mmCIF file of C-alpha atoms in Angstrom:
data_model
loop_
_atom_site.group_PDB
_atom_site.id
_atom_site.type_symbol
_atom_site.label_atom_id
_atom_site.label_comp_id
_atom_site.label_asym_id
_atom_site.label_seq_id
_atom_site.Cartn_x
_atom_site.Cartn_y
_atom_site.Cartn_z
ATOM 1 C CA MET K 1 97.989 -38.086 37.231
ATOM 2 C CA LYS K 2 94.490 -37.142 38.288
ATOM 3 C CA GLN K 3 91.840 -36.604 35.450
ATOM 4 C CA ASN K 4 89.355 -33.673 35.524
ATOM 5 C CA LYS K 5 85.890 -35.327 35.442
ATOM 6 C CA GLU K 6 83.699 -32.170 35.740
ATOM 7 C CA LYS K 7 80.957 -32.221 33.092
ATOM 8 C CA GLY K 8 80.082 -29.100 31.010
ATOM 9 C CA ILE K 9 77.049 -28.229 28.856
ATOM 10 C CA THR K 10 77.395 -29.739 25.473
ATOM 11 C CA LEU K 11 76.460 -27.863 22.334
ATOM 12 C CA ILE K 12 73.576 -30.266 21.628
ATOM 13 C CA ALA K 13 72.074 -29.772 25.083
ATOM 14 C CA LEU K 14 72.311 -26.011 24.654
ATOM 15 C CA VAL K 15 70.490 -26.135 21.337
ATOM 16 C CA ILE K 16 67.760 -28.340 22.777
ATOM 17 C CA THR K 17 67.327 -25.994 25.725
ATOM 18 C CA ILE K 18 67.000 -22.995 23.401
ATOM 19 C CA ILE K 19 64.411 -24.805 21.279
ATOM 20 C CA VAL K 20 62.357 -25.717 24.334
ATOM 21 C CA LEU K 21 62.509 -22.133 25.563
ATOM 22 C CA LEU K 22 61.372 -20.860 22.164
ATOM 23 C CA ILE K 23 58.432 -23.262 22.144
ATOM 24 C CA LEU K 24 57.424 -22.184 25.623
ATOM 25 C CA ALA K 25 57.745 -18.557 24.629
ATOM 26 C CA GLY K 26 55.533 -19.142 21.571
ATOM 27 C CA VAL K 27 52.893 -20.826 23.671
ATOM 28 C CA ALA K 28 53.000 -17.987 26.176
ATOM 29 C CA ILE K 29 52.680 -15.342 23.461
ATOM 30 C CA ALA K 30 49.778 -17.210 21.843
ATOM 31 C CA THR K 31 48.065 -17.441 25.209
ATOM 32 C CA LEU K 32 48.399 -13.722 25.779
ATOM 33 C CA THR K 33 47.592 -12.518 22.270
ATOM 34 C CA GLY K 34 45.621 -13.778 19.246
ATOM 35 C CA ASP K 35 41.851 -13.870 18.788
ATOM 36 C CA ASN K 36 41.374 -15.947 21.925
ATOM 37 C CA GLY K 37 44.340 -14.629 23.841
ATOM 38 C CA ILE K 38 44.169 -13.327 27.384
ATOM 39 C CA LEU K 39 45.081 -9.791 26.375
ATOM 40 C CA THR K 40 42.568 -9.771 23.464
ATOM 41 C CA LYS K 41 39.822 -11.091 25.707
ATOM 42 C CA ALA K 42 40.652 -8.461 28.270
ATOM 43 C CA VAL K 43 40.407 -5.709 25.631
ATOM 44 C CA ASN K 44 37.114 -7.122 24.328
ATOM 45 C CA ALA K 45 35.729 -7.377 27.839
ATOM 46 C CA LYS K 46 36.745 -3.785 28.472
ATOM 47 C CA ASP K 47 35.031 -2.702 25.205
ATOM 48 C CA LYS K 48 31.865 -4.602 26.061
ATOM 49 C CA THR K 49 31.832 -3.152 29.525
ATOM 50 C CA GLY K 50 32.324 0.363 28.184
ATOM 51 C CA ARG K 51 29.600 -0.105 25.550
ATOM 52 C CA ALA K 52 27.142 -1.498 28.075
ATOM 53 C CA GLU K 53 27.930 1.330 30.484
ATOM 54 C CA VAL K 54 27.162 3.961 27.842
ATOM 55 C CA ILE K 55 23.863 2.288 26.932
ATOM 56 C CA GLU K 56 22.847 1.925 30.571
ATOM 57 C CA ASN K 57 23.659 5.547 31.413
ATOM 58 C CA ALA K 58 21.666 6.755 28.398
ATOM 59 C CA LYS K 59 18.701 4.604 29.454
ATOM 60 C CA LEU K 60 18.804 6.090 32.951
ATOM 61 C CA ASP K 61 18.765 9.608 31.498
ATOM 62 C CA ILE K 62 15.720 8.729 29.399
ATOM 63 C CA LEU K 63 13.898 7.326 32.425
ATOM 64 C CA ALA K 64 14.622 10.526 34.312
ATOM 65 C CA ILE K 65 13.115 12.615 31.495
ATOM 66 C CA GLN K 66 10.050 10.381 31.283
ATOM 67 C CA SER K 67 9.463 10.607 35.019
ATOM 68 C CA ASP K 68 9.165 14.386 34.649
ATOM 69 C CA LYS K 69 6.894 14.148 31.566
ATOM 70 C CA GLU K 70 4.375 11.499 32.617
ATOM 71 C CA GLY K 71 6.150 8.827 30.614
ATOM 72 C CA LYS K 72 6.405 10.825 27.382
ATOM 73 C CA LEU K 73 9.535 11.279 25.319
ATOM 74 C CA THR K 74 9.953 13.500 22.267
ATOM 75 C CA THR K 75 12.375 13.199 19.375
ATOM 76 C CA GLY K 76 14.243 16.200 20.793
ATOM 77 C CA ASP K 77 14.517 14.515 24.201
ATOM 78 C CA LEU K 78 15.990 11.374 22.670
ATOM 79 C CA LYS K 79 18.418 13.307 20.511
ATOM 80 C CA GLY K 80 19.474 15.340 23.546
ATOM 81 C CA VAL K 81 20.392 12.166 25.452
ATOM 82 C CA LEU K 82 22.320 10.744 22.506
ATOM 83 C CA ASP K 83 24.123 14.056 22.000
ATOM 84 C CA LYS K 84 25.295 13.838 25.606
ATOM 85 C CA TYR K 85 27.264 10.668 24.971
ATOM 86 C CA PHE K 86 27.950 10.571 21.244
ATOM 87 C CA LYS K 87 29.294 12.823 18.537
ATOM 88 C CA ASP K 88 27.478 13.655 15.296
ATOM 89 C CA VAL K 89 24.115 12.140 16.191
ATOM 90 C CA PRO K 90 21.897 12.159 13.045
ATOM 91 C CA GLU K 91 18.952 14.537 12.942
ATOM 92 C CA GLU K 92 16.589 11.790 11.765
ATOM 93 C CA ILE K 93 16.313 9.256 14.557
ATOM 94 C CA ALA K 94 14.567 5.918 14.138
ATOM 95 C CA ALA K 95 14.643 2.981 16.541
ATOM 96 C CA GLU K 96 15.717 0.529 13.831
ATOM 97 C CA ASP K 97 18.608 2.695 12.639
ATOM 98 C CA ILE K 98 22.135 1.491 13.221
ATOM 99 C CA ALA K 99 24.619 4.268 13.837
ATOM 100 C CA THR K 100 28.314 4.111 14.632
ATOM 101 C CA MET K 101 28.494 6.800 17.270
ATOM 102 C CA GLU K 102 31.769 8.103 18.682
ATOM 103 C CA LEU K 103 31.999 8.790 22.389
ATOM 104 C CA LYS K 104 32.536 12.429 23.241
ATOM 105 C CA THR K 105 35.019 11.826 26.062
ATOM 106 C CA LYS K 106 37.040 8.963 24.614
ATOM 107 C CA ASP K 107 38.548 7.964 21.313
ATOM 108 C CA GLU K 108 36.257 4.943 21.083
ATOM 109 C CA LYS K 109 33.470 4.087 18.678
ATOM 110 C CA TYR K 110 30.587 1.730 19.276
ATOM 111 C CA THR K 111 28.068 0.445 16.776
ATOM 112 C CA VAL K 112 24.826 0.955 18.626
ATOM 113 C CA LYS K 113 21.219 0.539 17.554
ATOM 114 C CA VAL K 114 19.040 3.367 18.786
ATOM 115 C CA SER K 115 16.571 0.668 19.857
ATOM 116 C CA GLU K 116 19.169 -0.617 22.353
ATOM 117 C CA ILE K 117 18.848 2.682 24.150
ATOM 118 C CA TYR K 118 15.172 3.425 23.510
ATOM 119 C CA ASN K 119 12.589 1.372 21.618
ATOM 120 C CA GLY K 120 9.341 3.074 22.592
ATOM 121 C CA SER K 121 7.142 5.606 20.850
ATOM 122 C CA LEU K 122 7.946 9.297 20.606
ATOM 123 C CA SER K 123 5.140 11.630 21.581
ATOM 124 C CA ASP K 124 5.834 14.149 18.795
ATOM 125 C CA MET K 125 5.902 11.513 16.077
ATOM 126 C CA LYS K 126 2.877 12.069 13.818
ATOM 127 C CA THR K 127 1.511 9.120 11.850
ATOM 128 C CA VAL K 128 -1.172 8.872 9.182
ATOM 129 C CA THR K 129 -3.706 7.899 11.858
ATOM 130 C CA GLU K 130 -3.978 11.625 12.645
ATOM 131 C CA LEU K 131 -5.044 12.587 9.106
ATOM 132 C CA LYS K 132 -8.600 13.612 8.248
ATOM 133 C CA VAL K 133 -10.805 12.481 5.379
ATOM 134 C CA GLY K 134 -10.161 14.927 2.532
ATOM 135 C CA ASP K 135 -6.558 15.767 3.524
ATOM 136 C CA TYR K 136 -4.076 15.953 0.647
ATOM 137 C CA VAL K 137 -1.103 13.573 0.799
ATOM 138 C CA LYS K 138 2.067 13.380 -1.296
ATOM 139 C CA TYR K 139 2.607 9.693 -2.068
ATOM 140 C CA GLY K 140 3.889 9.609 -5.640
ATOM 141 C CA ASP K 141 7.513 10.087 -4.593
ATOM 142 C CA LYS K 142 7.326 6.748 -2.741
ATOM 143 C CA LEU K 143 6.484 4.874 -5.943
ATOM 144 C CA THR K 144 8.696 3.134 -8.458
ATOM 145 C CA SER K 145 7.583 3.428 -12.072
ATOM 146 C CA GLN K 146 5.927 0.190 -13.126
ATOM 147 C CA THR K 147 4.136 -1.045 -16.241
ATOM 148 C CA TYR K 148 0.959 -3.097 -16.491
ATOM 149 C CA VAL K 149 -0.089 -4.724 -19.769
ATOM 150 C CA THR K 150 -3.608 -6.090 -20.161
ATOM 151 C CA ASN K 151 -4.125 -9.589 -21.553
ATOM 152 C CA SER K 152 -0.454 -10.314 -20.885
ATOM 153 C CA ASN K 153 0.763 -13.696 -19.667
ATOM 154 C CA GLY K 154 -0.966 -14.570 -16.417
ATOM 155 C CA GLU K 155 -3.402 -11.637 -16.466
ATOM 156 C CA PRO K 156 -7.165 -12.159 -16.945
ATOM 157 C CA ASP K 157 -8.696 -11.473 -20.345
ATOM 158 C CA THR K 158 -10.382 -8.065 -20.687
ATOM 159 C CA GLY K 159 -12.466 -9.337 -23.591
ATOM 160 C CA TYR K 160 -10.966 -6.559 -25.712
ATOM 161 C CA GLU K 161 -8.935 -7.639 -28.737
ATOM 162 C CA THR K 162 -5.980 -5.289 -28.201
ATOM 163 C CA SER K 163 -3.624 -5.246 -25.228
ATOM 164 C CA GLN K 164 -3.108 -1.948 -23.441
ATOM 165 C CA THR K 165 -0.167 -0.564 -21.491
ATOM 166 C CA PHE K 166 -0.490 1.477 -18.284
ATOM 167 C CA ASN K 167 2.292 3.240 -16.399
ATOM 168 C CA THR K 168 2.609 4.478 -12.816
ATOM 169 C CA ASN K 169 1.690 8.128 -12.385
ATOM 170 C CA THR K 170 4.240 9.231 -9.796
ATOM 171 C CA ALA K 171 3.259 12.898 -10.074
ATOM 172 C CA THR K 172 -0.305 12.658 -8.818
ATOM 173 C CA LEU K 173 -1.366 13.781 -5.370
ATOM 174 C CA TRP K 174 -3.636 11.741 -3.136
ATOM 175 C CA ARG K 175 -6.394 12.439 -0.621
ATOM 176 C CA VAL K 176 -7.614 10.600 2.444
ATOM 177 C CA ILE K 177 -10.846 8.773 1.580
ATOM 178 C CA ASN K 178 -11.298 6.538 4.622
ATOM 179 C CA LYS K 179 -9.932 5.874 8.118
ATOM 180 C CA LYS K 180 -10.191 2.227 9.110
ATOM 181 C CA ALA K 181 -10.857 0.768 12.540
ATOM 182 C CA ASN K 182 -7.365 -0.777 12.739
ATOM 183 C CA GLY K 183 -5.706 2.629 12.267
ATOM 184 C CA ASP K 184 -4.850 2.200 8.582
ATOM 185 C CA VAL K 185 -5.711 5.093 6.282
ATOM 186 C CA GLU K 186 -6.928 4.802 2.697
ATOM 187 C CA ILE K 187 -5.944 7.449 0.154
ATOM 188 C CA VAL K 188 -7.358 7.931 -3.341
ATOM 189 C CA ALA K 189 -5.568 9.370 -6.368
ATOM 190 C CA VAL K 190 -6.499 12.923 -7.321
ATOM 191 C CA ASN K 191 -5.852 12.132 -10.999
ATOM 192 C CA ASN K 192 -7.208 9.018 -12.706
ATOM 193 C CA THR K 193 -4.913 6.573 -14.481
ATOM 194 C CA LEU K 194 -5.075 6.348 -18.284
ATOM 195 C CA SER K 195 -3.296 4.084 -20.741
ATOM 196 C CA SER K 196 0.159 5.010 -22.001
ATOM 197 C CA ASP K 197 -1.225 7.285 -24.749
ATOM 198 C CA GLY K 198 -2.491 9.592 -21.992
ATOM 199 C CA THR K 199 -6.053 9.810 -23.337
ATOM 200 C CA THR K 200 -7.482 6.288 -23.448
ATOM 201 C CA GLY K 201 -8.804 4.333 -20.491
ATOM 202 C CA LEU K 202 -9.078 0.638 -19.791
ATOM 203 C CA TYR K 203 -11.219 -1.204 -22.324
ATOM 204 C CA LEU K 204 -13.505 -3.967 -21.055
ATOM 205 C CA LYS K 205 -15.690 -5.965 -23.422
ATOM 206 C CA SER K 206 -18.345 -8.650 -23.489
ATOM 207 C CA GLN K 207 -18.481 -11.732 -21.253
ATOM 208 C CA ASN K 208 -14.797 -11.849 -20.280
ATOM 209 C CA GLY K 209 -14.748 -8.153 -19.512
ATOM 210 C CA PHE K 210 -17.662 -8.654 -17.136
ATOM 211 C CA LEU K 211 -16.290 -11.834 -15.548
ATOM 212 C CA ASN K 212 -12.793 -10.462 -14.932
ATOM 213 C CA ALA K 213 -13.402 -6.735 -14.395
ATOM 214 C CA GLU K 214 -12.865 -6.587 -10.641
ATOM 215 C CA THR K 215 -9.681 -8.696 -10.757
ATOM 216 C CA ILE K 216 -8.244 -6.740 -13.691
ATOM 217 C CA LEU K 217 -8.860 -3.360 -12.038
ATOM 218 C CA ASP K 218 -7.410 -4.456 -8.685
ATOM 219 C CA ASN K 219 -4.383 -6.099 -10.324
ATOM 220 C CA LEU K 220 -3.642 -2.993 -12.388
ATOM 221 C CA CYS K 221 -3.778 -0.686 -9.370
ATOM 222 C CA SER K 222 -1.787 -3.073 -7.182
ATOM 223 C CA LYS K 223 0.984 -3.379 -9.774
ATOM 224 C CA LEU K 224 1.319 0.358 -10.363
ATOM 225 C CA TYR K 225 0.695 1.866 -6.921
ATOM 226 C CA SER K 226 1.707 -0.536 -4.149
ATOM 227 C CA ASN K 227 4.808 0.102 -2.050
ATOM 228 C CA PRO K 228 5.562 -2.692 0.472
ATOM 229 C CA ALA K 229 7.018 -0.200 2.965
ATOM 230 C CA TYR K 230 3.897 1.972 2.900
ATOM 231 C CA GLY K 231 0.880 -0.007 1.794
ATOM 232 C CA THR K 232 -1.091 -1.949 -0.794
ATOM 233 C CA ALA K 233 -3.179 -0.655 -3.684
ATOM 234 C CA ARG K 234 -6.497 -1.624 -5.274
ATOM 235 C CA SER K 235 -9.151 -0.060 -7.472
ATOM 236 C CA ILE K 236 -11.875 2.128 -6.065
ATOM 237 C CA ASN K 237 -15.228 0.320 -5.910
ATOM 238 C CA VAL K 238 -18.870 1.202 -5.419
ATOM 239 C CA ASP K 239 -18.689 0.557 -1.668
ATOM 240 C CA ASP K 240 -16.110 3.350 -1.350
ATOM 241 C CA ILE K 241 -18.491 5.826 -2.966
ATOM 242 C CA ASN K 242 -21.416 4.512 -0.949
ATOM 243 C CA ASN K 243 -19.457 4.954 2.288
ATOM 244 C CA LEU K 244 -18.733 8.588 1.458
ATOM 245 C CA THR K 245 -22.270 9.376 0.404
ATOM 246 C CA GLY K 246 -24.095 7.245 2.957
ATOM 247 C CA PHE K 247 -26.046 5.662 0.100
ATOM 248 C CA ASN K 248 -27.851 2.361 0.744
ATOM 249 C CA PRO K 249 -29.937 0.948 -2.142
ATOM 250 C CA GLU K 250 -32.319 -0.632 0.355
ATOM 251 C CA THR K 251 -33.173 2.579 2.205
ATOM 252 C CA SER K 252 -32.014 5.582 0.148
ATOM 253 C CA GLU K 253 -34.145 7.203 -2.527
ATOM 254 C CA TRP K 254 -33.271 6.596 -6.172
ATOM 255 C CA GLY K 255 -35.024 6.240 -9.534
ATOM 256 C CA ASP K 256 -35.892 2.533 -9.872
ATOM 257 C CA LYS K 257 -35.925 1.654 -6.205
ATOM 258 C CA GLU K 258 -39.442 0.162 -6.252
ATOM 259 C CA TYR K 259 -38.635 -2.161 -9.150
ATOM 260 C CA TYR K 260 -35.323 -3.101 -7.560
ATOM 261 C CA LEU K 261 -36.949 -3.998 -4.228
ATOM 262 C CA ASN K 262 -39.859 -5.905 -5.749
ATOM 263 C CA ASN K 263 -37.997 -7.786 -8.476
ATOM 264 C CA ARG K 264 -34.874 -9.042 -6.799
ATOM 265 C CA THR K 265 -34.546 -12.267 -8.799
ATOM 266 C CA LYS K 266 -35.543 -13.601 -12.196
ATOM 267 C CA THR K 267 -35.348 -17.248 -13.285
ATOM 268 C CA TYR K 268 -34.780 -18.012 -16.979
ATOM 269 C CA THR K 269 -35.651 -21.389 -18.470
ATOM 270 C CA SER K 270 -34.599 -20.610 -22.035
ATOM 271 C CA GLY K 271 -32.262 -18.373 -24.003
ATOM 272 C CA GLY K 272 -29.016 -16.816 -23.019
ATOM 273 C CA PRO K 273 -26.185 -17.202 -22.521
ATOM 274 C CA PHE K 274 -26.808 -15.836 -19.032
ATOM 275 C CA TRP K 275 -24.307 -15.467 -16.204
ATOM 276 C CA ASP K 276 -24.241 -18.402 -13.804
ATOM 277 C CA LYS K 277 -22.856 -16.879 -10.597
ATOM 278 C CA ASN K 278 -22.260 -20.312 -9.049
ATOM 279 C CA THR K 279 -19.595 -21.102 -11.633
ATOM 280 C CA ASN K 280 -18.832 -17.527 -12.756
ATOM 281 C CA THR K 281 -19.422 -18.537 -16.359
ATOM 282 C CA PHE K 282 -21.996 -17.823 -19.057
ATOM 283 C CA ARG K 283 -24.286 -20.618 -20.273
ATOM 284 C CA ASN K 284 -27.663 -21.120 -21.904
ATOM 285 C CA ALA K 285 -30.734 -21.655 -19.750
ATOM 286 C CA THR K 286 -33.090 -24.609 -20.196
ATOM 287 C CA THR K 287 -36.135 -25.931 -18.407
ATOM 288 C CA GLU K 288 -34.026 -28.746 -16.991
ATOM 289 C CA ASN K 289 -31.162 -26.428 -16.078
ATOM 290 C CA PRO K 290 -32.567 -22.946 -15.397
ATOM 291 C CA ILE K 291 -30.570 -19.902 -14.304
ATOM 292 C CA THR K 292 -31.670 -17.522 -11.567
ATOM 293 C CA ILE K 293 -30.344 -13.974 -11.881
ATOM 294 C CA ASP K 294 -30.065 -11.640 -8.883
ATOM 295 C CA ASN K 295 -31.009 -8.090 -9.749
ATOM 296 C CA THR K 296 -28.196 -5.985 -8.205
ATOM 297 C CA TYR K 297 -28.355 -2.940 -10.467
ATOM 298 C CA TYR K 298 -28.805 0.526 -8.979
ATOM 299 C CA TYR K 299 -27.715 4.044 -9.838
ATOM 300 C CA TYR K 300 -27.831 7.422 -8.132
ATOM 301 C CA THR K 301 -26.675 11.011 -8.430
ATOM 302 C CA VAL K 302 -23.986 12.060 -5.970
ATOM 303 C CA ASN K 303 -24.665 15.050 -3.751
ATOM 304 C CA GLU K 304 -22.205 17.963 -3.968
ATOM 305 C CA ASN K 305 -21.887 18.147 -0.181
ATOM 306 C CA ILE K 306 -19.994 14.885 0.305
ATOM 307 C CA PRO K 307 -16.270 14.812 1.186
ATOM 308 C CA LEU K 308 -13.969 14.596 -1.868
ATOM 309 C CA TYR K 309 -16.776 15.584 -4.272
ATOM 310 C CA ASP K 310 -14.321 17.862 -6.097
ATOM 311 C CA THR K 311 -11.883 14.977 -6.572
ATOM 312 C CA LEU K 312 -14.175 12.021 -7.239
ATOM 313 C CA ILE K 313 -17.344 13.389 -8.826
ATOM 314 C CA GLU K 314 -17.184 17.010 -9.950
ATOM 315 C CA GLU K 315 -15.065 16.530 -13.082
ATOM 316 C CA SER K 316 -17.255 13.670 -14.305
ATOM 317 C CA LYS K 317 -20.280 15.964 -14.141
ATOM 318 C CA THR K 318 -18.751 18.429 -16.612
ATOM 319 C CA TYR K 319 -18.952 15.992 -19.527
ATOM 320 C CA THR K 320 -22.056 16.429 -21.688
ATOM 321 C CA GLY K 321 -21.005 14.708 -24.922
ATOM 322 C CA GLU K 322 -21.981 11.361 -26.379
ATOM 323 C CA TYR K 323 -19.968 8.287 -25.482
ATOM 324 C CA LYS K 324 -18.276 6.879 -28.605
ATOM 325 C CA GLU K 325 -16.146 4.078 -27.169
ATOM 326 C CA GLU K 326 -13.372 6.529 -26.434
ATOM 327 C CA ASN K 327 -12.363 7.259 -22.904
ATOM 328 C CA TYR K 328 -12.835 10.588 -21.219
ATOM 329 C CA PRO K 329 -10.555 11.105 -18.195
ATOM 330 C CA MET K 330 -13.438 12.176 -15.969
ATOM 331 C CA PHE K 331 -15.141 8.757 -16.305
ATOM 332 C CA TYR K 332 -13.632 5.975 -14.204
ATOM 333 C CA TRP K 333 -14.386 2.328 -13.486
ATOM 334 C CA LEU K 334 -15.514 1.012 -10.138
ATOM 335 C CA ALA K 335 -14.272 -2.504 -9.368
ATOM 336 C CA SER K 336 -17.864 -3.620 -8.867
ATOM 337 C CA ARG K 337 -20.194 -5.507 -11.146
ATOM 338 C CA GLY K 338 -23.954 -5.175 -11.434
ATOM 339 C CA VAL K 339 -26.691 -7.238 -13.036
ATOM 340 C CA GLY K 340 -30.067 -6.031 -14.232
ATOM 341 C CA ALA K 341 -32.808 -8.613 -14.907
ATOM 342 C CA ASN K 342 -36.331 -8.256 -16.285
ATOM 343 C CA GLY K 343 -38.936 -10.409 -18.011
ATOM 344 C CA ASN K 344 -37.073 -11.072 -21.255
ATOM 345 C CA ASP K 345 -33.412 -10.196 -20.851
ATOM 346 C CA SER K 346 -30.495 -9.531 -18.501
ATOM 347 C CA TYR K 347 -27.793 -6.874 -18.523
ATOM 348 C CA PHE K 348 -24.295 -7.671 -17.284
ATOM 349 C CA ASP K 349 -22.509 -4.503 -16.305
ATOM 350 C CA VAL K 350 -19.482 -2.943 -14.655
ATOM 351 C CA ARG K 351 -20.161 0.119 -12.541
ATOM 352 C CA TYR K 352 -18.536 3.481 -13.177
ATOM 353 C CA VAL K 353 -18.683 7.117 -12.060
ATOM 354 C CA GLY K 354 -19.656 9.594 -14.760
ATOM 355 C CA ILE K 355 -21.809 12.701 -15.321
ATOM 356 C CA GLY K 356 -22.122 13.048 -11.549
ATOM 357 C CA ASP K 357 -23.702 9.608 -11.165
ATOM 358 C CA VAL K 358 -22.819 6.163 -9.941
ATOM 359 C CA ASN K 359 -23.981 4.179 -12.964
ATOM 360 C CA ARG K 360 -23.122 1.181 -15.168
ATOM 361 C CA TRP K 361 -21.945 0.206 -18.624
ATOM 362 C CA HIS K 362 -23.543 -2.826 -20.308
ATOM 363 C CA LEU K 363 -20.804 -5.188 -21.504
ATOM 364 C CA PHE K 364 -23.118 -8.055 -22.401
ATOM 365 C CA ILE K 365 -26.891 -8.467 -22.842
ATOM 366 C CA ALA K 366 -28.763 -11.759 -23.314
ATOM 367 C CA ASP K 367 -32.470 -12.573 -23.715
ATOM 368 C CA ILE K 368 -34.824 -15.543 -23.621
ATOM 369 C CA ARG K 369 -34.851 -15.899 -27.432
ATOM 370 C CA GLY K 370 -31.135 -16.565 -27.504
ATOM 371 C CA TYR K 371 -30.123 -13.168 -28.817
ATOM 372 C CA ALA K 372 -26.991 -11.614 -27.351
ATOM 373 C CA TYR K 373 -25.380 -8.211 -27.624
ATOM 374 C CA GLU K 374 -21.855 -7.308 -26.589
ATOM 375 C CA SER K 375 -20.100 -3.968 -26.310
ATOM 376 C CA ALA K 376 -16.711 -2.516 -25.438
ATOM 377 C CA ARG K 377 -16.365 0.399 -23.041
ATOM 378 C CA ALA K 378 -13.351 2.317 -21.771
ATOM 379 C CA CYS K 379 -13.002 4.327 -18.592
ATOM 380 C CA ALA K 380 -10.082 5.614 -16.573
ATOM 381 C CA VAL K 381 -8.865 3.737 -13.500
ATOM 382 C CA CYS K 382 -8.938 5.244 -10.005
ATOM 383 C CA PRO K 383 -6.510 3.650 -7.491
ATOM 384 C CA ILE K 384 -6.829 3.553 -3.707
ATOM 385 C CA VAL K 385 -3.844 2.858 -1.426
ATOM 386 C CA ASN K 386 -4.158 1.411 2.061
ATOM 387 C CA LEU K 387 -1.444 3.143 4.106
ATOM 388 C CA LYS K 388 -0.206 1.268 7.171
ATOM 389 C CA SER K 389 -1.062 2.989 10.437
ATOM 390 C CA SER K 390 2.659 3.112 11.309
ATOM 391 C CA VAL K 391 3.542 5.332 8.313
ATOM 392 C CA GLN K 392 4.951 8.599 9.638
ATOM 393 C CA ILE K 393 4.427 12.150 8.451
ATOM 394 C CA ASP K 394 7.266 14.627 7.975
ATOM 395 C CA THR K 395 6.480 17.489 10.340
ATOM 396 C CA SER K 396 9.632 19.493 9.659
ATOM 397 C CA ASP K 397 7.743 21.877 7.343
ATOM 398 C CA THR K 398 5.124 23.505 9.553
ATOM 399 C CA THR K 399 3.308 24.985 6.531
ATOM 400 C CA LYS K 400 2.106 21.524 5.508
ATOM 401 C CA ASP K 401 -1.295 20.741 6.992
ATOM 402 C CA GLY K 402 -2.968 18.788 4.177
ATOM 403 C CA SER K 403 -5.692 21.394 3.664
ATOM 404 C CA GLU K 404 -4.902 22.013 -0.024
ATOM 405 C CA GLN K 405 -2.729 20.643 -2.804
ATOM 406 C CA ALA K 406 0.136 23.053 -2.139
ATOM 407 C CA LYS K 407 0.103 22.024 1.528
ATOM 408 C CA ALA K 408 -0.077 18.249 0.997
ATOM 409 C CA TRP K 409 1.295 16.133 3.829
ATOM 410 C CA ILE K 410 4.706 14.619 3.092
ATOM 411 C CA LEU K 411 5.304 11.025 4.182
ATOM 412 C CA LYS K 412 8.594 10.064 5.765
#
């Protein structure tokens, strides 16, 4: 009898075949899909191509506008181009902004920086470089309330026994006091800064008050009125007033000019303690170790015709009382020291504006017999902010032209 020797597929072989097919199918699916799959890459490539195409088309539209406007482009022009391709374009457009803008013709969204489409200047964008000296500026709303405490850890000694607290005045307006060669604009506070009781100024006293005055005043103003996005702050100084008035102690007319010009230095061989400017300390003078004092004191009355007279000088002129070591808001310190020297003694002062004058307060006096006199004085503080030239002005309100307080320029 003849046997049937035809071979069939065994169950084991069938299972193995199915397993192999499943593995191959898994590999194929992984190749097509997944983060690095062919299909995913194709979708990503399509998205990138679509995104690049939108950006390129928008750039071409901008170039076309600029060719008709001698290279200029306004905010409205830029927004018009973006509106052509995207939905819900924001009214405020800045090159550094990131906006997820939805295409008008497709259900696709792209995260696009405006700077990818246009990163140049806009011809209708007004910056602080266009302001004039005397213009009013609203800056307080850009400030965060801060506190400065005198004689606190790390701060120079005022020489005064009691610490004082000062707070940011965010309500005050500001005015342009100077336009710098690099395009930056300096603004000065319309209202002076007083201590937290609202009536007392910054007390400075004796040798330490004289030695540290400029640093203390600048530190206080910097702490309370700087904003990194807009600019840095410091105290007003005598050079600021001189620049406005055109005053030069060498050439202008003032009371003790002849003495000042003819007695510029005085050398002491005894007494003191006198200020040694080389070490910024006070020490006694001897024949072996004398001290030469530079006479830098001057004073003058400020003319009513200068810019900002009503903000910086006029109020100080209204005070006619006697100074009693209390502050009056119309008096304010200048971050500038002065020294007066004569035959027997020297006066170590900090300059201030008061009663319509640029003058000085004596904080310490020493003479050749070894006598010394110290005093404490308090004046308000007047901050100046250096605004970066790139700071923009909000031009949406056409009634704002900086000509008066109610029309103060608003910063973006």
